[in-house]
Amino acid sequence: MRGLLRQIWNTKGLARWILLVGAIVTVVFVLFALFAPWIAPFDFNQTRDAAGVKFEKLASPGSGHLLGTNDQFYDICSRVVWGARTALEVVLLSVVLSVVIGVPLGLVSGFLGGWVDRVLVFVMDAIYTVPYLLLAIIFAFMLNDRIGSGIVAAALSLVAIYIPQYFRVVRNTTVSAREATYVEAARAIGARPTTIMRKYLFGNVVQSVPVIGTLNAADAVGTLAALGFLGLGIQPNEASEWGYDLSRALDDAQAGVWWPALWPGLAIVLLITGLTLVGEGLNETLNPALRRRRLLPVRFTPREKVDAT
Amino acid sequence: MPTKPEILSSSPTGRSEVVLDIDQLAVHFQLQGGALSRLFGLKARRVRAVDGVSVSLKRGEVLGLVGESGSGKSTFGRALLGLVPATDGRITYHSQDRGERRVSEMRGAELRQLRTDLQMVFQDPHAALNPSMTIEEAVGHPLVIHKIASGKALKTQVAAALERVGLSPVERFLPKYPSDLSGGQKQRAVIARAIILNPEVLVADEPVSMLDMSVRAKILQLMLDLKQEMGLTYVYITHDLASAKYFCDRIAIMYLGRIVEIGPTAEIFENPRHPYTKALLKAIPEPDPDRMVPRDLPRGEIPDAAEPPLGCSFHPRCAEAIEGCGWESRDLRTLIEEHWTRKVEAYDDEKAVIGDLGSLDQPSTTARIGAGGAGQVRALLDRIKAEKPDEPLWKGVRDIEDAGNAVEVHFVPADAPKLRRAGGVDVACVLYPDES
């Protein structure tokens, strides 16, 4: 892990720009999420102002509402800002959960091998074969009955589709790292299998996890919006969700009312782009297969100076 | 290089006491085979990496295991520590404080406990250290695992071990990662990790073969110093007889999973008996250009350990082979094919006479060849024999019998020679029959 931060800090050229732009875009959304109550002019489910006067329906941008209001009397600017919080909460929860489950599972499976490995690989591959959005819809349906349709439910349905990705990568790296001499050396000093996995394999197989993590995060934003768009995600009075807003705005957009659709859509695109750029930038930096050694430019001493000495 | 000076044993009980007793040890590996044979569960072939090795290791001695790649020497070393399970045979460890223990029957926790007494140094120092552990963690980890020391005591012991292997000033090396060290320094760290538990036996698997020439002698000297200070017993695995001469008290020459010659270092070097030992000795480079020795090195490569040659497994490459070495069908095939490489123009005609050679691949003392009439095959075999009449294979032919269109060549059957006393050494070769 020590080298990781240094590597990121020392990135050069294209990788640096990709990483930088991605990080800036992502940080803006993170700020939205953290300080939503202060940035957003209204609450995400507020339809009346402080005096109790109901907002105008589909008010055009500028007139008291920076980005206008939508067909449910919500202030669009506030919805977009609060939406960042929902999106990032779901993304963070789902990525953390799938890492916490997927990585140890892959580690154990790759290290133990045998039938444990076979069964797990079979199950994970089976999950993989189903189109992921379909799978997310199924899980969202199933969870709807049990724990409702909040942020946790949305995150859990994403977890199910991301676990196999971490599992696969970690399992495959473990299988190759298992044969390394330092693992045999660990056995030779009397380490237990759990110690070998924790102290010798873990640090060497998680290298690619940050890359998948950020790319998955980008993917999660899209999937969450898709679920919301289909009406399976978070309900509008529970939290602000861009996908849901987008689906509501669709009919109005055909009538020339463009603002309720533009802003949530733009937010989705920007956040996905930002996270993807971070992921690609990390991949460019951390993936040894893509890394190139740079030669330092050679500078010759000017001739006069050499003569003078 | 000079022969190693005699070092007085530091063990109070004397030199003759046995630490490790290996009796008919065998380690066989199952080959995976192709996808089809795995799918249908066909009989898998097995590689006999170690095939019936008996040797006993005396306290305080350095036993060298020398052989080419694929001779099973590394597998043998790993089996001593229980890192590879023994297929057959027994390894008995005579512990100083815990008495007699069977390594070959240990599993799990018992085996892990054993590692405080038997340790290993690996060939590749660049791979033997966990890249994400500092030297301090790596060297101290054995103590943590066996709950021997922690906190301050751990740090002192790690520092002492690093000091001992010459990694000083210690403070400079403690926080380093393996990638910051040179090969020699890494190997020193690996040795430090091995000796920190105060083991009795150290198995060193080619500890210097991956190092720079300039560092090798230093590491070997370090190991000799450690042996004297700590009363260690070494099993030194190498393919380099020159370093074994410098380092070992006794040398065992291994070929295809068996010991072919074992004896005191001086005796092996002065009076090598097994033809393979002679060949290995000739392979040592000579720095003096005027004293170039004739290099009739063994022909060909080390054979497939899944189907070793019949009889003595060295006979296809042996320069001194006689009739009782275990000649067989595969040797005949090699001979005929060599003949064709010399006489390319005769290939088409003779191939028609000989027919398919595939049947010779099944190891057997009866080889049936020919498709164009027995007389013609006989004539062809005579021609081949006339080309190189002193080819040892012909000595092993008992008779040639007509069998229809083909001939059957019968070879003298032979068992693999056993290790037998010959002068000061034990040697497994038909040239040295039992002295008694």
XYZ file of C-alpha atoms in Angstrom:
745
model
C 0.000 0.000 0.000
C 2.945 2.289 0.681
C 3.950 2.419 -2.961
C 0.372 2.923 -4.067
C 0.000 6.510 -2.951
C 3.455 7.405 -4.178
C 2.694 5.891 -7.548
C -0.505 7.884 -7.850
C 1.317 11.044 -6.809
C 4.070 10.430 -9.336
C 1.859 9.817 -12.352
C 2.909 11.513 -15.532
C 1.426 12.529 -18.867
C -1.977 11.341 -19.962
C -2.581 9.244 -16.862
C -2.095 12.313 -14.710
C -4.629 14.366 -16.676
C -7.192 11.600 -16.735
C -6.774 11.125 -13.016
C -6.874 14.840 -12.273
C -9.969 15.650 -14.327
C -11.767 12.593 -12.965
C -10.831 13.482 -9.409
C -12.017 17.094 -9.764
C -15.400 16.084 -11.184
C -15.830 13.416 -8.519
C -14.803 15.753 -5.723
C -17.424 18.305 -6.839
C -20.107 15.657 -6.480
C -18.684 14.511 -3.171
C -18.928 18.126 -1.949
C -22.540 18.254 -3.155
C -23.247 15.089 -1.242
C -21.526 16.154 1.963
C -22.919 19.668 2.091
C -26.269 19.159 0.375
C -28.307 20.855 3.149
C -26.219 24.018 2.788
C -25.737 24.042 -0.975
C -29.253 23.154 -2.042
C -31.764 26.029 -1.697
C -34.571 23.675 -0.610
C -35.089 20.186 0.796
C -35.309 17.379 -1.748
C -38.972 16.723 -0.956
C -39.993 20.339 -0.349
C -42.917 21.603 -2.446
C -43.760 24.811 -0.508
C -41.540 27.724 0.436
C -40.995 28.935 3.992
C -44.209 30.966 3.891
C -46.225 27.840 2.980
C -46.876 28.912 -0.602
C -46.810 25.989 -2.982
C -44.114 26.085 -5.704
C -45.162 26.702 -9.264
C -45.422 23.519 -11.342
C -42.766 23.264 -14.106
C -41.511 26.779 -13.385
C -38.892 27.837 -15.921
C -35.292 28.307 -14.785
C -34.388 31.559 -13.087
C -37.724 32.607 -11.668
C -36.956 32.063 -7.985
C -35.790 28.562 -8.817
C -32.302 28.504 -10.300
C -32.955 25.483 -12.509
C -36.745 25.587 -12.422
C -39.201 23.124 -10.896
C -40.520 19.815 -12.193
C -44.001 18.318 -12.540
C -44.037 17.247 -8.903
C -43.425 20.817 -7.691
C -39.851 19.948 -6.613
C -37.019 22.440 -7.037
C -34.744 20.860 -9.676
C -31.527 22.425 -8.372
C -32.168 20.972 -4.920
C -33.093 17.582 -6.381
C -29.839 17.431 -8.343
C -27.693 18.386 -5.354
C -29.491 15.980 -2.992
C -29.319 13.338 -5.700
C -25.542 13.389 -5.463
C -25.876 12.342 -1.839
C -28.177 9.442 -2.677
C -25.993 8.279 -5.542
C -22.788 8.381 -3.557
C -24.363 6.714 -0.534
C -25.591 3.830 -2.644
C -22.320 3.598 -4.579
C -20.174 3.656 -1.458
C -22.320 1.120 0.347
C -22.455 -1.259 -2.603
C -18.749 -1.051 -3.454
C -17.640 -1.435 0.159
C -19.984 -4.379 0.719
C -18.988 -6.163 -2.461
C -15.288 -5.653 -1.704
C -15.756 -6.908 1.841
C -17.550 -10.023 0.596
C -15.928 -10.589 -2.788
C -12.258 -10.190 -1.873
C -12.097 -12.682 1.026
C -14.230 -15.119 -0.939
C -11.850 -14.936 -3.891
C -8.839 -15.251 -1.609
C -10.143 -18.355 0.131
C -11.347 -19.914 -3.097
C -8.066 -19.335 -4.906
C -5.928 -20.466 -1.996
C -7.828 -23.577 -0.994
C -8.660 -24.758 -4.494
C -10.407 -28.097 -4.753
C -14.157 -28.404 -4.589
C -14.645 -25.177 -2.591
C -13.090 -23.345 -5.508
C -15.137 -25.232 -8.065
C -18.443 -24.553 -6.361
C -17.702 -20.874 -5.832
C -16.451 -20.341 -9.367
C -19.548 -22.097 -10.691
C -21.909 -19.934 -8.641
C -20.095 -16.728 -9.546
C -19.994 -17.615 -13.222
C -23.684 -18.398 -13.109
C -24.363 -14.935 -11.698
C -22.121 -13.480 -14.363
C -24.046 -15.009 -17.248
C -27.277 -13.184 -16.364
C -27.423 -9.615 -17.758
C -26.527 -7.469 -14.802
C -29.423 -5.017 -15.076
C -31.880 -7.891 -15.165
C -30.227 -9.330 -12.095
C -30.367 -5.988 -10.309
C -34.104 -5.737 -11.136
C -34.724 -9.222 -9.757
C -32.870 -8.433 -6.554
C -34.636 -5.092 -6.228
C -37.975 -6.909 -6.564
C -37.045 -9.527 -4.002
C -35.711 -6.972 -1.527
C -38.751 -4.730 -2.003
C -40.891 -7.152 -0.001
C -38.359 -7.591 2.789
C -36.678 -4.265 3.478
C -38.555 -1.819 1.290
C -37.044 0.348 -1.394
C -34.594 2.593 0.433
C -30.935 3.266 -0.104
C -29.898 -0.002 1.571
C -32.127 -2.070 -0.679
C -30.782 -0.371 -3.786
C -27.206 -0.869 -2.609
C -27.783 -4.544 -1.818
C -29.175 -5.282 -5.243
C -26.006 -3.786 -6.711
C -23.786 -5.762 -4.343
C -25.105 -9.002 -5.727
C -23.968 -8.146 -9.226
C -20.556 -6.768 -8.273
C -19.325 -9.522 -5.964
C -18.418 -11.840 -8.859
C -16.138 -9.194 -10.373
C -13.999 -8.889 -7.243
C -14.172 -12.604 -6.689
C -12.851 -13.353 -10.152
C -9.969 -10.933 -10.123
C -8.843 -11.782 -6.608
C -9.246 -15.512 -7.124
C -7.180 -15.498 -10.298
C -4.374 -13.439 -8.784
C -4.428 -15.679 -5.723
C -4.126 -18.821 -7.819
C -0.960 -17.481 -9.399
C 0.417 -15.964 -6.192
C -0.185 -19.206 -4.310
C 2.663 -20.848 -6.212
C 5.118 -18.059 -5.410
C 8.219 -18.965 -3.458
C 7.381 -16.569 -0.652
C 4.192 -18.509 0.023
C 6.163 -21.725 0.237
C 8.645 -19.883 2.431
C 5.741 -18.903 4.681
C 4.745 -22.548 4.965
C 8.363 -23.400 5.678
C 8.420 -21.093 8.689
C 5.260 -22.754 9.979
C 2.558 -20.249 9.054
C -1.054 -21.458 9.170
C -3.179 -21.189 6.037
C -5.097 -18.253 7.538
C -1.841 -16.448 8.313
C -0.595 -17.062 4.786
C -3.788 -15.648 3.327
C -3.802 -12.623 5.605
C -0.160 -11.669 5.735
C 1.307 -13.057 2.527
C -1.406 -13.181 -0.099
C -3.827 -10.372 0.753
C -1.375 -7.494 0.269
C -0.233 -8.890 -3.037
C -3.612 -9.693 -4.581
C -5.582 -6.537 -3.743
C -3.520 -4.363 -6.074
C -6.152 -4.331 -8.798
C -9.113 -3.897 -6.455
C -9.004 -0.050 -6.372
C -9.269 0.032 -10.154
C -12.278 -2.275 -10.252
C -13.714 -0.377 -7.305
C -13.794 2.967 -9.098
C -14.974 1.473 -12.382
C -17.702 -0.370 -10.495
C -18.665 2.852 -8.763
C -19.216 4.478 -12.142
C -21.236 1.505 -13.247
C -23.251 1.592 -10.029
C -24.354 5.177 -10.687
C -25.741 4.101 -14.054
C -27.420 0.979 -12.719
C -28.975 2.874 -9.818
C -30.371 5.446 -12.259
C -31.675 2.657 -14.474
C -33.451 1.061 -11.515
C -34.910 4.439 -10.579
C -35.940 5.065 -14.153
C -37.848 1.792 -14.138
C -39.530 2.778 -10.887
C -37.802 0.054 -8.870
C -35.352 2.243 -7.074
C -35.718 4.738 -4.324
C -39.097 6.494 -4.042
C -39.126 10.317 -4.475
C -40.213 11.080 -0.915
C -37.449 8.866 0.572
C -34.554 10.508 -1.206
C -33.821 12.369 -4.378
C -32.818 10.063 -7.177
C -31.744 11.209 -10.633
C -33.043 8.209 -12.559
C -36.536 8.635 -11.154
C -36.551 12.359 -11.933
C -35.426 11.600 -15.443
C -38.281 9.177 -16.040
C -40.808 11.750 -14.729
C -39.344 14.414 -16.986
C -39.591 12.335 -20.126
C -43.185 13.281 -21.044
C -42.594 16.974 -20.437
C -39.452 16.913 -22.543
C -41.551 15.993 -25.572
C -43.720 19.038 -24.918
C -40.681 21.310 -25.029
C -40.090 21.529 -21.284
C -36.443 20.586 -21.326
C -35.181 21.600 -17.914
C -36.554 18.827 -15.684
C -34.758 16.242 -17.857
C -31.531 18.064 -18.646
C -30.065 18.544 -15.167
C -30.489 15.103 -13.601
C -29.348 13.572 -16.882
C -26.296 15.787 -16.967
C -25.516 14.910 -13.346
C -25.624 11.171 -14.159
C -23.361 11.575 -17.174
C -20.872 13.788 -15.341
C -20.559 11.592 -12.276
C -20.152 8.437 -14.379
C -17.519 10.198 -16.494
C -15.673 11.444 -13.441
C -15.551 8.034 -11.758
C -14.609 6.279 -14.998
C -11.760 8.715 -15.554
C -10.484 8.073 -12.039
C -10.703 4.334 -12.675
C -8.931 4.514 -16.009
C -6.311 6.821 -14.558
C -5.689 4.394 -11.691
C -5.516 1.507 -14.124
C -3.006 3.385 -16.224
C -0.881 4.008 -13.127
C -1.245 0.775 -11.209
C -1.470 -1.840 -13.926
C 2.113 -2.971 -14.484
C 1.232 -4.279 -17.949
C 0.402 -0.762 -19.114
C 3.279 0.937 -17.372
C 6.252 2.162 -19.314
C 9.623 3.121 -18.044
C 10.528 6.635 -19.053
C 14.036 7.626 -19.928
C 15.164 10.858 -18.451
C 16.143 13.380 -21.103
C 19.897 13.589 -21.545
C 21.390 17.057 -21.305
C 24.895 17.606 -22.554
C 27.091 20.262 -21.032
C 27.693 23.076 -23.522
C 31.092 22.764 -25.185
C 32.473 26.137 -24.030
C 32.020 25.216 -20.410
C 33.950 21.977 -20.846
C 36.794 23.838 -22.535
C 36.948 26.430 -19.799
C 37.658 23.913 -17.060
C 38.753 -24.360 -5.230
C 40.364 -26.000 -2.209
C 38.613 -28.741 -0.387
C 36.873 -27.525 2.672
C 39.039 -27.534 5.800
C 37.966 -30.009 8.412
C 35.867 -28.266 11.033
C 35.507 -29.744 14.463
C 31.939 -30.587 15.228
C 30.308 -28.255 17.680
C 27.905 -30.936 18.793
C 28.937 -32.303 22.163
C 27.709 -35.778 21.335
C 30.106 -36.234 18.448
C 29.789 -36.582 14.729
C 28.257 -39.981 14.413
C 24.877 -39.058 15.895
C 22.106 -39.147 13.328
C 19.729 -36.168 13.036
C 17.633 -37.145 10.062
C 17.136 -40.686 8.955
C 15.621 -41.082 5.518
C 14.512 -44.569 4.626
C 13.377 -45.481 1.110
C 11.781 -42.078 0.614
C 9.632 -41.742 -2.483
C 7.772 -38.676 -3.724
C 5.579 -39.229 -6.759
C 3.552 -36.555 -8.497
C 0.401 -37.251 -10.418
C 0.529 -35.786 -13.902
C -2.582 -33.931 -14.963
C -2.631 -35.311 -18.473
C -4.616 -33.770 -21.298
C -8.074 -32.274 -21.033
C -9.651 -35.392 -22.546
C -8.000 -37.869 -20.229
C -8.963 -35.722 -17.252
C -12.544 -35.513 -18.487
C -12.824 -39.256 -18.849
C -10.796 -40.008 -15.731
C -8.196 -42.031 -17.581
C -5.223 -43.351 -15.703
C -2.873 -40.448 -15.035
C 0.867 -40.864 -15.389
C 3.030 -40.220 -12.379
C 6.407 -38.586 -12.154
C 8.794 -40.265 -9.775
C 10.585 -37.164 -8.554
C 12.190 -39.052 -5.699
C 12.221 -42.814 -6.005
C 13.529 -44.753 -3.052
C 16.254 -42.652 -1.448
C 17.869 -43.780 1.783
C 20.421 -41.629 3.518
C 21.110 -40.552 7.052
C 22.226 -37.120 8.032
C 24.669 -36.846 10.903
C 24.598 -34.011 13.356
C 26.869 -31.157 12.350
C 27.685 -32.358 8.878
C 27.086 -30.761 5.506
C 25.534 -33.164 3.056
C 25.598 -32.038 -0.556
C 22.918 -33.183 -2.977
C 24.186 -32.723 -6.489
C 22.402 -33.347 -9.749
C 21.060 -31.832 -12.907
C 17.702 -30.063 -13.073
C 14.996 -32.662 -12.830
C 17.039 -35.071 -10.746
C 14.631 -34.665 -7.834
C 17.094 -32.982 -5.492
C 14.862 -30.010 -4.715
C 11.834 -32.227 -4.177
C 13.920 -34.345 -1.828
C 14.894 -31.236 0.156
C 11.273 -30.118 0.388
C 10.151 -33.565 1.494
C 12.624 -33.386 4.404
C 10.661 -30.438 5.805
C 7.329 -31.986 4.977
C 6.622 -29.294 2.387
C 5.813 -32.051 -0.087
C 4.133 -35.143 1.289
C 6.091 -38.369 1.029
C 4.416 -40.998 -1.158
C 6.310 -43.806 0.465
C 9.125 -44.399 2.903
C 10.020 -42.812 6.199
C 11.738 -39.687 7.431
C 12.710 -39.823 11.083
C 13.928 -36.760 12.887
C 15.943 -37.352 16.036
C 15.209 -34.192 17.967
C 17.611 -33.123 20.694
C 14.869 -32.312 23.186
C 11.848 -34.197 21.939
C 13.274 -37.534 20.873
C 12.374 -39.453 17.772
C 9.761 -37.962 15.456
C 8.311 -39.132 12.178
C 8.300 -36.269 9.712
C 6.709 -38.353 6.992
C 3.593 -38.988 9.075
C 3.068 -35.501 10.449
C 0.193 -33.259 9.447
C -1.103 -29.791 10.310
C -0.078 -28.275 13.612
C 2.531 -30.927 14.360
C 4.229 -30.259 11.058
C 4.154 -26.519 11.666
C 5.754 -27.065 15.057
C 8.504 -29.061 13.367
C 9.519 -26.003 11.406
C 11.165 -24.545 14.487
C 13.784 -27.284 14.100
C 14.016 -27.789 10.348
C 14.371 -24.725 8.179
C 14.943 -23.922 4.564
C 16.816 -21.378 2.451
C 15.448 -20.926 -1.040
C 17.087 -20.666 -4.408
C 15.639 -17.383 -5.554
C 16.064 -14.678 -2.915
C 14.083 -12.270 -5.078
C 10.977 -14.447 -4.783
C 11.441 -15.882 -1.301
C 10.528 -12.673 0.525
C 7.020 -11.292 0.568
C 7.237 -8.069 -1.481
C 4.766 -6.304 0.802
C 6.556 -7.003 4.096
C 9.454 -5.041 5.511
C 12.638 -6.914 6.386
C 11.805 -6.469 10.061
C 8.378 -8.076 9.668
C 9.637 -10.812 7.363
C 12.573 -11.892 9.503
C 10.587 -11.632 12.743
C 7.502 -13.409 11.443
C 8.645 -16.938 12.422
C 8.872 -15.759 16.032
C 5.398 -14.228 15.815
C 3.934 -17.354 14.253
C 5.354 -19.640 16.907
C 4.536 -17.093 19.642
C 8.131 -17.032 20.834
C 8.638 -13.298 21.111
C 6.709 -10.084 20.696
C 7.136 -6.370 21.135
C 10.565 -5.312 22.307
C 11.973 -8.824 22.591
C 10.953 -9.470 19.008
C 12.777 -6.407 17.789
C 15.946 -7.301 19.697
C 15.935 -10.822 18.320
C 15.361 -9.627 14.761
C 18.197 -7.156 15.149
C 20.449 -9.892 16.518
C 19.604 -12.199 13.620
C 20.277 -9.482 11.036
C 23.541 -8.662 12.768
C 24.474 -12.311 12.620
C 23.987 -12.574 8.868
C 25.922 -9.369 8.302
C 23.093 -6.979 7.537
C 24.404 -4.092 9.555
C 23.852 -1.364 10.534
C 20.612 -3.083 11.418
C 18.567 0.124 11.664
C 19.164 0.769 8.000
C 17.741 -2.580 6.926
C 14.806 -2.995 9.334
C 12.346 -0.680 7.547
C 13.443 -1.676 4.011
C 11.283 -3.643 1.603
C 12.797 -6.546 -0.346
C 12.727 -4.475 -3.524
C 15.186 -2.049 -1.926
C 17.828 -4.728 -1.344
C 20.344 -6.415 -3.616
C 20.283 -10.167 -4.291
C 22.997 -10.902 -1.774
C 21.308 -8.804 0.894
C 17.991 -10.514 0.247
C 19.609 -13.920 0.583
C 21.132 -12.805 3.868
C 17.656 -11.754 5.016
C 16.285 -15.152 3.952
C 19.032 -16.855 5.943
C 18.256 -14.607 8.920
C 14.613 -15.662 8.748
C 15.685 -19.302 8.650
C 18.054 -19.141 11.635
C 15.972 -16.910 13.871
C 14.123 -19.957 15.237
C 17.422 -21.592 16.128
C 16.877 -24.668 13.988
C 18.931 -27.838 14.001
C 18.835 -28.616 10.300
C 18.944 -26.141 7.444
C 18.025 -27.289 3.956
C 19.658 -24.921 1.488
C 18.179 -25.286 -1.989
C 20.763 -23.841 -4.374
C 21.260 -20.840 -2.071
C 23.865 -19.151 -4.265
C 22.932 -20.126 -7.807
C 20.893 -16.980 -8.405
C 23.509 -14.656 -6.972
C 26.322 -12.736 -8.590
C 29.619 -14.571 -8.732
C 31.192 -12.000 -6.406
C 28.608 -12.611 -3.693
C 28.504 -16.406 -3.810
C 31.659 -17.082 -1.832
C 30.594 -14.578 0.821
C 27.207 -16.219 1.306
C 28.790 -19.674 1.501
C 31.311 -18.390 4.027
C 28.458 -16.873 6.030
C 26.682 -20.216 6.063
C 29.842 -21.980 7.240
C 30.299 -19.405 10.009
C 26.678 -19.831 11.095
C 27.093 -23.591 11.135
C 30.015 -23.305 13.510
C 28.386 -20.722 15.743
C 25.011 -22.417 15.986
C 25.911 -26.066 15.486
C 23.759 -26.389 12.393
C 23.456 -29.359 10.108
C 23.140 -28.564 6.420
C 21.617 -30.246 3.441
C 23.145 -28.327 0.566
C 21.323 -28.814 -2.722
C 23.180 -27.711 -5.823
C 23.981 -28.456 -9.435
C 27.419 -26.960 -9.015
C 29.985 -29.538 -7.898
C 32.647 -26.865 -7.497
C 30.744 -25.111 -4.715
C 29.854 -28.475 -3.182
C 33.566 -29.295 -2.993
C 34.129 -26.135 -1.017
C 31.120 -26.568 1.211
C 30.264 -30.212 1.887
C 31.522 -33.022 4.089
C 29.671 -35.670 2.122
C 28.220 -35.536 -1.343
C 25.312 -37.489 -2.761
C 24.982 -37.497 -6.537
C 21.349 -37.762 -7.645
C 20.033 -38.858 -10.980
C 16.341 -39.223 -11.841
C 15.147 -39.436 -8.267
C 17.821 -41.819 -7.021
C 21.183 -41.475 -5.367
C 23.786 -42.960 -7.698
C 26.844 -42.266 -5.594
C 27.361 -41.027 -2.061
C 30.537 -40.586 -0.067
C 33.033 -38.195 1.498
C 33.749 -35.138 -0.635
C 37.465 -35.820 -1.022
C 36.864 -39.394 -2.136
C 34.219 -38.377 -4.676
C 36.534 -35.819 -6.219
C 39.699 -37.887 -6.199
C 38.219 -41.141 -7.229
C 34.799 -40.786 -8.825
C 33.280 -44.169 -9.551
C 29.877 -43.704 -11.114
C 30.099 -42.663 -14.793
C 27.606 -39.907 -14.075
C 29.783 -38.491 -11.314
C 32.740 -38.566 -13.686
C 30.717 -36.716 -16.287
C 29.632 -34.071 -13.772
C 33.229 -33.587 -12.641
C 34.337 -33.108 -16.202
C 31.677 -30.457 -16.641
C 33.340 -28.182 -14.055
C 34.963 -25.367 -16.037
C 38.741 -25.329 -15.820
C 40.312 -21.871 -15.588
C 43.647 -23.019 -17.049
C 43.477 -23.172 -20.877
C 46.495 -25.504 -21.075
C 44.792 -28.094 -18.956
C 41.652 -28.472 -21.041
C 40.096 -31.791 -20.218
C 38.312 -33.751 -22.913
C 34.655 -32.944 -22.408
C 32.813 -36.111 -23.304
C 29.743 -34.922 -21.447
C 26.707 -37.188 -21.170
C 24.790 -37.287 -24.402
C 21.265 -36.035 -24.630
C 19.040 -34.692 -21.924
C 17.860 -36.061 -18.622
C 15.037 -38.526 -19.542
C 11.363 -38.186 -18.712
C 10.903 -39.023 -15.036
C 7.389 -40.315 -15.736
C 8.851 -43.194 -17.769
C 12.438 -43.623 -16.637
C 14.692 -45.959 -18.643
C 14.658 -49.611 -17.611
C 17.527 -50.883 -15.520
C 19.977 -48.180 -14.586
C 18.298 -44.930 -15.554
C 21.601 -43.393 -16.657
C 22.419 -46.076 -19.232
C 21.195 -44.213 -22.374
C 23.673 -41.435 -21.669
C 26.438 -43.496 -20.109
C 29.893 -43.647 -21.655
C 30.864 -46.859 -19.887
C 27.668 -48.833 -20.398
C 27.892 -52.623 -20.632
C 25.421 -55.396 -21.443
C 23.690 -55.525 -18.076
C 22.591 -51.898 -17.917
C 18.977 -52.452 -18.925
C 18.936 -51.833 -22.677
C 15.472 -51.591 -24.155
C 13.250 -50.722 -27.071
C 13.432 -46.944 -26.688
C 17.229 -47.043 -26.932
C 16.895 -48.914 -30.228
C 14.593 -46.242 -31.551
C 17.062 -43.501 -30.635
C 19.840 -45.456 -32.323
C 17.916 -45.933 -35.575
C 16.902 -42.282 -35.650
C 20.490 -41.181 -35.051
C 21.514 -43.365 -37.944
C 19.041 -41.579 -40.178
C 20.328 -38.170 -39.159
C 23.733 -39.273 -40.457
C 22.435 -41.028 -43.570
C 19.584 -38.807 -44.731
C 19.633 -40.202 -48.286
C 18.889 -43.710 -47.042
C 15.894 -42.647 -45.007
C 13.067 -43.328 -47.497
C 14.184 -46.855 -48.377
C 15.069 -47.869 -44.862
C 11.914 -46.389 -43.385
C 9.927 -48.720 -45.623
C 11.929 -51.709 -44.331
C 11.667 -50.738 -40.683
C 8.069 -49.579 -40.733
C 6.529 -47.764 -37.795
C 8.786 -47.001 -34.849
C 5.915 -46.010 -32.562
C 5.709 -49.446 -30.965
C 9.239 -49.000 -29.602
C 8.060 -46.214 -27.294
C 6.544 -48.744 -24.918
C 9.472 -49.600 -22.642
C 10.270 -53.302 -23.044
C 13.246 -55.639 -23.297
C 11.732 -57.080 -26.479
C 11.674 -54.746 -29.448
C 9.713 -55.809 -32.531
C 10.548 -53.893 -35.676
C 10.334 -54.272 -39.426
C 7.737 -54.420 -42.174
C 9.773 -55.365 -45.236
C 10.951 -58.902 -44.458
C 13.138 -60.227 -41.690
C 16.257 -60.605 -43.827
C 16.218 -57.005 -44.915
C 15.705 -55.747 -41.362
C 18.610 -57.858 -40.149
C 20.801 -56.497 -42.932
C 19.820 -52.950 -41.984
C 20.584 -53.540 -38.309
C 23.960 -54.941 -39.331
C 24.650 -51.850 -41.395
C 23.809 -49.629 -38.436
C 26.015 -51.719 -36.195
C 28.891 -51.535 -38.675
C 28.697 -47.750 -38.590
C 29.497 -47.627 -34.890
C 30.465 -51.121 -33.757
C 31.415 -50.016 -30.259
C 27.961 -48.604 -29.523
C 27.189 -50.051 -26.089
C 23.626 -50.958 -27.029
C 24.810 -53.950 -29.100
C 26.430 -55.458 -26.030
C 23.001 -55.568 -24.458
C 21.385 -57.471 -27.354
C 20.950 -61.100 -26.321
C 19.638 -62.360 -29.672
C 17.653 -61.324 -32.720
C 14.803 -63.597 -33.696
C 12.789 -63.719 -36.921
C 9.090 -63.074 -36.448
C 7.333 -63.199 -39.795
C 8.012 -60.032 -41.709
C 9.688 -58.467 -38.717
C 12.419 -59.295 -36.240
C 12.331 -59.333 -32.477
C 15.354 -57.933 -30.735
C 15.764 -59.340 -27.243
C 17.765 -57.347 -24.757
C 19.391 -58.588 -21.585
C 16.918 -57.727 -18.807
C 18.335 -55.879 -15.813
C 17.153 -54.395 -12.560
C 18.103 -50.952 -11.376
C 21.440 -51.293 -9.549
C 21.313 -50.752 -5.813
C 23.676 -48.611 -3.777
C 26.638 -50.811 -2.920
C 29.818 -50.259 -0.996
C 32.803 -49.614 -3.239
C 35.977 -48.313 -1.639
C 35.135 -45.328 0.526
C 31.795 -44.601 -1.107
C 28.461 -46.170 -1.964
C 27.704 -46.371 -5.632
C 24.743 -47.640 -7.666
C 26.326 -48.963 -10.855
C 26.634 -52.392 -12.472
C 30.374 -51.812 -12.834
C 30.704 -52.071 -9.072
C 29.116 -55.301 -7.911
C 28.760 -56.081 -4.244
C 32.112 -56.186 -2.488
C 31.008 -58.535 0.238
